[in-house]
PDB file of C-alpha atoms in Angstrom:
ATOM      1  CA  MET A   1      44.203 153.627 233.957  1.00 65.00           C
ATOM      2  CA  LEU A   2      44.660 151.745 230.712  1.00 73.00           C
ATOM      3  CA  GLU A   3      43.917 148.027 230.599  1.00 76.00           C
ATOM      4  CA  VAL A   4      45.208 146.135 227.577  1.00 77.00           C
ATOM      5  CA  LEU A   5      43.922 142.706 226.579  1.00 73.00           C
ATOM      6  CA  ASP A   6      45.853 140.875 223.897  1.00 72.00           C
ATOM      7  CA  THR A   7      44.125 137.970 222.180  1.00 70.00           C
ATOM      8  CA  ALA A   8      46.593 137.853 219.271  1.00 70.00           C
ATOM      9  CA  GLY A   9      43.698 136.633 217.149  1.00 65.00           C
ATOM     10  CA  GLN A  10      43.887 133.234 218.832  1.00 66.00           C
ATOM     11  CA  GLU A  11      40.802 131.076 218.432  1.00 67.00           C
ATOM     12  CA  GLU A  12      40.795 129.874 222.053  1.00 65.00           C
ATOM     13  CA  TYR A  13      39.668 133.382 223.070  1.00 65.00           C
ATOM     14  CA  THR A  14      36.679 133.464 220.700  1.00 68.00           C
ATOM     15  CA  ALA A  15      34.138 132.836 223.465  1.00 71.00           C
ATOM     16  CA  LEU A  16      35.493 135.686 225.589  1.00 80.00           C
ATOM     17  CA  ARG A  17      36.217 138.089 222.740  1.00 80.00           C
ATOM     18  CA  ASP A  18      32.636 139.410 222.433  1.00 82.00           C
ATOM     19  CA  GLN A  19      32.555 140.242 226.148  1.00 84.00           C
ATOM     20  CA  TRP A  20      35.916 141.991 225.928  1.00 84.00           C
ATOM     21  CA  ILE A  21      34.696 143.969 222.916  1.00 85.00           C
ATOM     22  CA  ARG A  22      31.494 144.963 224.753  1.00 86.00           C
ATOM     23  CA  ASP A  23      33.588 146.241 227.660  1.00 84.00           C
ATOM     24  CA  GLY A  24      36.279 147.856 225.495  1.00 86.00           C
ATOM     25  CA  GLU A  25      36.382 151.592 224.930  1.00 87.00           C
ATOM     26  CA  GLY A  26      39.160 151.629 222.343  1.00 90.00           C
ATOM     27  CA  PHE A  27      40.832 149.118 220.052  1.00 91.00           C
ATOM     28  CA  VAL A  28      44.263 148.650 218.488  1.00 94.00           C
ATOM     29  CA  LEU A  29      44.094 146.260 215.527  1.00 94.00           C
ATOM     30  CA  VAL A  30      47.572 144.960 214.675  1.00 95.00           C
ATOM     31  CA  TYR A  31      48.836 143.095 211.630  1.00 96.00           C
ATOM     32  CA  SER A  32      52.345 142.199 210.522  1.00 97.00           C
ATOM     33  CA  ILE A  33      53.618 144.007 207.447  1.00 98.00           C
ATOM     34  CA  THR A  34      55.372 140.721 206.611  1.00 98.00           C
ATOM     35  CA  SER A  35      52.113 138.724 206.582  1.00 97.00           C
ATOM     36  CA  ARG A  36      49.378 139.233 204.006  1.00 98.00           C
ATOM     37  CA  ALA A  37      47.205 136.752 205.973  1.00 96.00           C
ATOM     38  CA  SER A  38      47.330 138.842 209.167  1.00 95.00           C
ATOM     39  CA  PHE A  39      46.415 141.953 207.149  1.00 97.00           C
ATOM     40  CA  SER A  40      43.468 140.117 205.589  1.00 96.00           C
ATOM     41  CA  ARG A  41      42.102 139.200 209.040  1.00 94.00           C
ATOM     42  CA  ILE A  42      41.875 142.849 210.152  1.00 95.00           C
ATOM     43  CA  THR A  43      38.545 143.436 208.410  1.00 95.00           C
ATOM     44  CA  LYS A  44      37.097 140.348 210.141  1.00 92.00           C
ATOM     45  CA  PHE A  45      38.089 141.671 213.567  1.00 90.00           C
ATOM     46  CA  TYR A  46      36.883 145.177 212.731  1.00 93.00           C
ATOM     47  CA  ASN A  47      33.504 143.793 211.641  1.00 92.00           C
ATOM     48  CA  GLN A  48      33.276 141.759 214.838  1.00 89.00           C
ATOM     49  CA  ILE A  49      33.887 144.909 216.894  1.00 90.00           C
ATOM     50  CA  LYS A  50      31.282 146.774 214.858  1.00 91.00           C
ATOM     51  CA  MET A  51      28.710 143.975 215.215  1.00 89.00           C
ATOM     52  CA  VAL A  52      29.202 143.590 218.980  1.00 88.00           C
ATOM     53  CA  LYS A  53      29.151 147.345 219.590  1.00 86.00           C
ATOM     54  CA  GLU A  54      26.017 147.786 217.445  1.00 85.00           C
ATOM     55  CA  SER A  55      24.175 144.987 219.247  1.00 83.00           C
ATOM     56  CA  SER A  56      25.238 146.178 222.694  1.00 76.00           C
ATOM     57  CA  SER A  57      24.238 149.777 221.878  1.00 70.00           C
ATOM     58  CA  SER A  58      20.712 148.802 220.805  1.00 64.00           C
ATOM     59  CA  GLY A  59      19.692 149.072 224.449  1.00 56.00           C
ATOM     60  CA  SER A  60      21.522 152.355 224.967  1.00 50.00           C
ATOM     61  CA  PRO A  61      19.818 155.775 224.985  1.00 44.00           C
ATOM     62  CA  SER A  62      21.214 156.530 221.558  1.00 42.00           C
ATOM     63  CA  GLY A  63      19.895 153.232 220.185  1.00 41.00           C
ATOM     64  CA  PRO A  64      20.779 151.921 216.748  1.00 41.00           C
ATOM     65  CA  SER A  65      21.956 155.337 215.557  1.00 36.00           C
ATOM     66  CA  TYR A  66      24.994 155.011 217.838  1.00 37.00           C
ATOM     67  CA  LEU A  67      27.315 154.369 214.891  1.00 40.00           C
ATOM     68  CA  ASN A  68      26.023 157.451 213.092  1.00 38.00           C
ATOM     69  CA  SER A  69      26.523 159.865 215.966  1.00 38.00           C
ATOM     70  CA  PRO A  70      27.876 163.367 215.186  1.00 36.00           C
ATOM     71  CA  MET A  71      31.235 162.303 216.637  1.00 37.00           C
ATOM     72  CA  ASN A  72      31.609 159.872 213.775  1.00 39.00           C
ATOM     73  CA  ALA A  73      30.472 162.142 210.963  1.00 38.00           C
ATOM     74  CA  SER A  74      33.972 162.775 209.604  1.00 40.00           C
ATOM     75  CA  SER A  75      34.802 160.263 206.885  1.00 43.00           C
ATOM     76  CA  GLY A  76      34.310 156.561 206.374  1.00 46.00           C
ATOM     77  CA  PRO A  77      32.080 154.281 208.410  1.00 49.00           C
ATOM     78  CA  ALA A  78      33.559 155.443 211.717  1.00 49.00           C
ATOM     79  CA  MET A  79      33.251 153.268 214.778  1.00 54.00           C
ATOM     80  CA  PRO A  80      31.553 154.335 218.027  1.00 68.00           C
ATOM     81  CA  VAL A  81      34.892 153.816 219.756  1.00 85.00           C
ATOM     82  CA  PRO A  82      38.452 154.789 218.851  1.00 90.00           C
ATOM     83  CA  VAL A  83      40.207 152.287 216.602  1.00 92.00           C
ATOM     84  CA  MET A  84      43.866 152.386 215.580  1.00 95.00           C
ATOM     85  CA  LEU A  85      45.217 150.193 212.790  1.00 97.00           C
ATOM     86  CA  VAL A  86      48.874 149.269 213.343  1.00 97.00           C
ATOM     87  CA  GLY A  87      51.204 147.678 210.814  1.00 98.00           C
ATOM     88  CA  ASN A  88      53.817 146.001 213.013  1.00 97.00           C
ATOM     89  CA  LYS A  89      57.369 144.880 212.141  1.00 97.00           C
ATOM     90  CA  SER A  90      58.276 148.022 210.207  1.00 97.00           C
ATOM     91  CA  ASP A  91      61.891 147.064 210.978  1.00 97.00           C
ATOM     92  CA  LYS A  92      61.520 144.175 208.486  1.00 97.00           C
ATOM     93  CA  ALA A  93      61.040 146.293 205.375  1.00 94.00           C
ATOM     94  CA  VAL A  94      62.889 143.810 203.149  1.00 96.00           C
ATOM     95  CA  GLU A  95      60.332 141.123 204.087  1.00 97.00           C
ATOM     96  CA  ARG A  96      57.368 143.458 203.540  1.00 97.00           C
ATOM     97  CA  ALA A  97      54.235 141.798 202.128  1.00 98.00           C
ATOM     98  CA  VAL A  98      51.838 144.699 202.833  1.00 98.00           C
ATOM     99  CA  SER A  99      52.675 148.234 201.713  1.00 98.00           C
ATOM    100  CA  ALA A 100      52.165 151.275 203.924  1.00 98.00           C
ATOM    101  CA  GLN A 101      49.764 152.590 201.270  1.00 98.00           C
ATOM    102  CA  GLU A 102      47.613 149.457 201.647  1.00 98.00           C
ATOM    103  CA  GLY A 103      47.519 149.972 205.410  1.00 98.00           C
ATOM    104  CA  GLN A 104      46.543 153.619 204.977  1.00 98.00           C
ATOM    105  CA  ALA A 105      43.861 152.698 202.442  1.00 98.00           C
ATOM    106  CA  LEU A 106      42.352 150.096 204.771  1.00 98.00           C
ATOM    107  CA  ALA A 107      42.388 152.545 207.682  1.00 97.00           C
ATOM    108  CA  LYS A 108      40.588 155.114 205.530  1.00 96.00           C
ATOM    109  CA  GLU A 109      38.052 152.498 204.405  1.00 96.00           C
ATOM    110  CA  LEU A 110      37.392 151.489 208.018  1.00 95.00           C
ATOM    111  CA  GLY A 111      37.352 155.084 209.279  1.00 93.00           C
ATOM    112  CA  CYS A 112      40.224 154.675 211.720  1.00 93.00           C
ATOM    113  CA  GLU A 113      43.745 156.009 212.165  1.00 95.00           C
ATOM    114  CA  PHE A 114      46.894 154.229 210.999  1.00 97.00           C
ATOM    115  CA  VAL A 115      50.536 153.941 211.969  1.00 97.00           C
ATOM    116  CA  GLU A 116      53.352 151.535 211.208  1.00 98.00           C
ATOM    117  CA  ALA A 117      55.351 150.364 214.213  1.00 97.00           C
ATOM    118  CA  SER A 118      58.265 148.222 215.277  1.00 96.00           C
ATOM    119  CA  ALA A 119      57.868 146.471 218.610  1.00 93.00           C
ATOM    120  CA  LYS A 120      61.452 145.253 218.276  1.00 94.00           C
ATOM    121  CA  ASN A 121      62.825 148.803 217.985  1.00 95.00           C
ATOM    122  CA  CYS A 122      60.127 150.502 220.113  1.00 93.00           C
ATOM    123  CA  ILE A 123      59.017 152.768 217.274  1.00 95.00           C
ATOM    124  CA  ASN A 124      55.432 154.090 217.294  1.00 95.00           C
ATOM    125  CA  VAL A 125      54.255 151.520 219.845  1.00 93.00           C
ATOM    126  CA  GLU A 126      53.461 154.076 222.532  1.00 93.00           C
ATOM    127  CA  LYS A 127      52.136 156.463 219.886  1.00 94.00           C
ATOM    128  CA  ALA A 128      49.444 153.952 218.880  1.00 94.00           C
ATOM    129  CA  PHE A 129      48.159 153.743 222.442  1.00 92.00           C
ATOM    130  CA  TYR A 130      48.511 157.484 223.096  1.00 93.00           C
ATOM    131  CA  ASP A 131      46.463 158.180 219.980  1.00 93.00           C
ATOM    132  CA  VAL A 132      43.660 155.810 221.018  1.00 92.00           C
ATOM    133  CA  VAL A 133      43.528 157.456 224.452  1.00 91.00           C
ATOM    134  CA  ARG A 134      43.574 160.912 222.809  1.00 92.00           C
ATOM    135  CA  MET A 135      40.641 159.938 220.566  1.00 91.00           C
ATOM    136  CA  LEU A 136      38.747 158.547 223.554  1.00 90.00           C
ATOM    137  CA  ARG A 137      39.277 161.779 225.511  1.00 90.00           C
ATOM    138  CA  GLN A 138      38.088 163.849 222.557  1.00 90.00           C
ATOM    139  CA  GLN A 139      35.026 161.657 222.210  1.00 86.00           C
ATOM    140  CA  ARG A 140      34.219 162.054 225.903  1.00 87.00           C
ATOM    141  CA  GLN A 141      34.670 165.833 225.688  1.00 88.00           C
ATOM    142  CA  GLN A 142      32.250 165.958 222.781  1.00 86.00           C
ATOM    143  CA  ALA A 143      29.728 163.783 224.611  1.00 82.00           C
ATOM    144  CA  ALA A 144      29.983 166.040 227.666  1.00 84.00           C
ATOM    145  CA  GLY A 145      29.425 169.140 225.551  1.00 81.00           C
ATOM    146  CA  GLY A 146      33.023 170.288 225.949  1.00 65.00           C
ATOM    147  CA  ARG A 147      33.327 171.300 222.294  1.00 53.00           C
ATOM    148  CA  GLY A 148      32.024 174.458 220.770  1.00 46.00           C
ATOM    149  CA  ALA A 149      29.431 174.087 218.032  1.00 42.00           C
ATOM    150  CA  ASP A 150      31.782 175.715 215.539  1.00 40.00           C
ATOM    151  CA  ARG A 151      34.536 173.112 215.983  1.00 40.00           C
ATOM    152  CA  ARG A 152      34.723 170.089 213.727  1.00 37.00           C
ATOM    153  CA  PRO A 153      34.899 166.585 215.162  1.00 38.00           C
ATOM    154  CA  THR A 154      38.332 165.067 215.580  1.00 40.00           C
ATOM    155  CA  GLY A 155      39.589 161.525 215.464  1.00 38.00           C
ATOM    156  CA  PHE A 156      38.243 158.681 213.359  1.00 35.00           C
ATOM    157  CA  GLY A 157      40.328 159.655 210.347  1.00 40.00           C
ATOM    158  CA  SER A 158      39.201 163.280 210.271  1.00 39.00           C
ATOM    159  CA  GLY A 159      42.788 164.486 210.083  1.00 40.00           C
ATOM    160  CA  HIS A 160      42.121 167.166 212.704  1.00 39.00           C
ATOM    161  CA  ARG A 161      43.890 167.319 216.013  1.00 40.00           C
ATOM    162  CA  ASP A 162      42.717 168.936 219.222  1.00 41.00           C
ATOM    163  CA  ARG A 163      45.483 171.262 220.415  1.00 39.00           C
ATOM    164  CA  ASP A 164      44.690 170.301 224.019  1.00 42.00           C
ATOM    165  CA  ALA A 165      44.807 166.569 223.301  1.00 43.00           C
ATOM    166  CA  GLY A 166      48.344 166.065 224.527  1.00 45.00           C
ATOM    167  CA  PRO A 167      51.727 165.965 222.864  1.00 47.00           C
ATOM    168  CA  GLU A 168      52.114 165.740 219.103  1.00 50.00           C
ATOM    169  CA  TYR A 169      54.529 163.001 218.171  1.00 48.00           C
ATOM    170  CA  PRO A 170      56.719 162.924 215.082  1.00 51.00           C
ATOM    171  CA  LYS A 171      55.882 160.446 212.321  1.00 53.00           C
ATOM    172  CA  SER A 172      58.192 157.833 213.841  1.00 53.00           C
ATOM    173  CA  PHE A 173      57.762 158.163 217.578  1.00 51.00           C
ATOM    174  CA  ARG A 174      60.416 156.598 219.769  1.00 53.00           C
ATOM    175  CA  PRO A 175      60.170 157.082 223.544  1.00 52.00           C
ATOM    176  CA  ASP A 176      63.038 158.808 225.344  1.00 53.00           C
ATOM    177  CA  ARG A 177      64.853 155.955 227.033  1.00 48.00           C
ATOM    178  CA  SER A 178      67.425 158.128 228.814  1.00 49.00           C
ATOM    179  CA  ARG A 179      65.034 158.859 231.693  1.00 49.00           C
ATOM    180  CA  HIS A 180      63.709 155.306 231.937  1.00 45.00           C
ATOM    181  CA  ARG A 181      66.775 153.095 232.027  1.00 42.00           C
ATOM    182  CA  SER A 182      64.988 150.473 234.126  1.00 38.00           C
ATOM    183  CA  ARG A 183      62.093 150.236 231.632  1.00 38.00           C
ATOM    184  CA  LEU A 184      63.775 149.250 228.403  1.00 33.00           C
ATOM    185  CA  GLN A 185      61.257 146.571 227.505  1.00 35.00           C
ATOM    186  CA  CYS A 186      58.850 147.231 224.710  1.00 35.00           C
ATOM    187  CA  THR A 187      55.776 145.124 224.166  1.00 32.00           C
ATOM    188  CA  LEU A 188      53.234 145.468 221.396  1.00 35.00           C
ATOM    189  CA  LEU A 189      49.873 144.091 222.393  1.00 35.00           C
TER     190      LEU A 189
END
């Protein structure tokens, strides 16, 4: 089961946000490609996730080295949980304030994956969530010893994909609506 909590960066959720982060196993950080301000806030939210996860892991068996676990040894300062950076409103290219290259560069800097999406046109919305779940499954397999010693870690910007991780989606993923006529709504959280 996947539970999604959407705070939309609203300040009234600040008190609860740390608890939600502690309980969260994966995160989708969303900014609007038409808003430089929303893009600038991503690093703040990422750092909050990192801080809360580091402090909550200090009592865990892996202790303070949790962020430097072998699962996160790929590239960048990878998080202990899957993080996906999403540039929303890709349908508003003429109003673009943040380039795709800037989004990719930030994702690389943060050690997470990146995709541009359009909630309005249902493009790459499901892909963002599928990818977070895929990364979480890979992480759990590694933690359970399900990976051979000769295989490199996946996820967290490593650019490697587990062939058993589920379907590979094209660059612009759009769900097949023909089978789901009653579910034509698309919501980006």
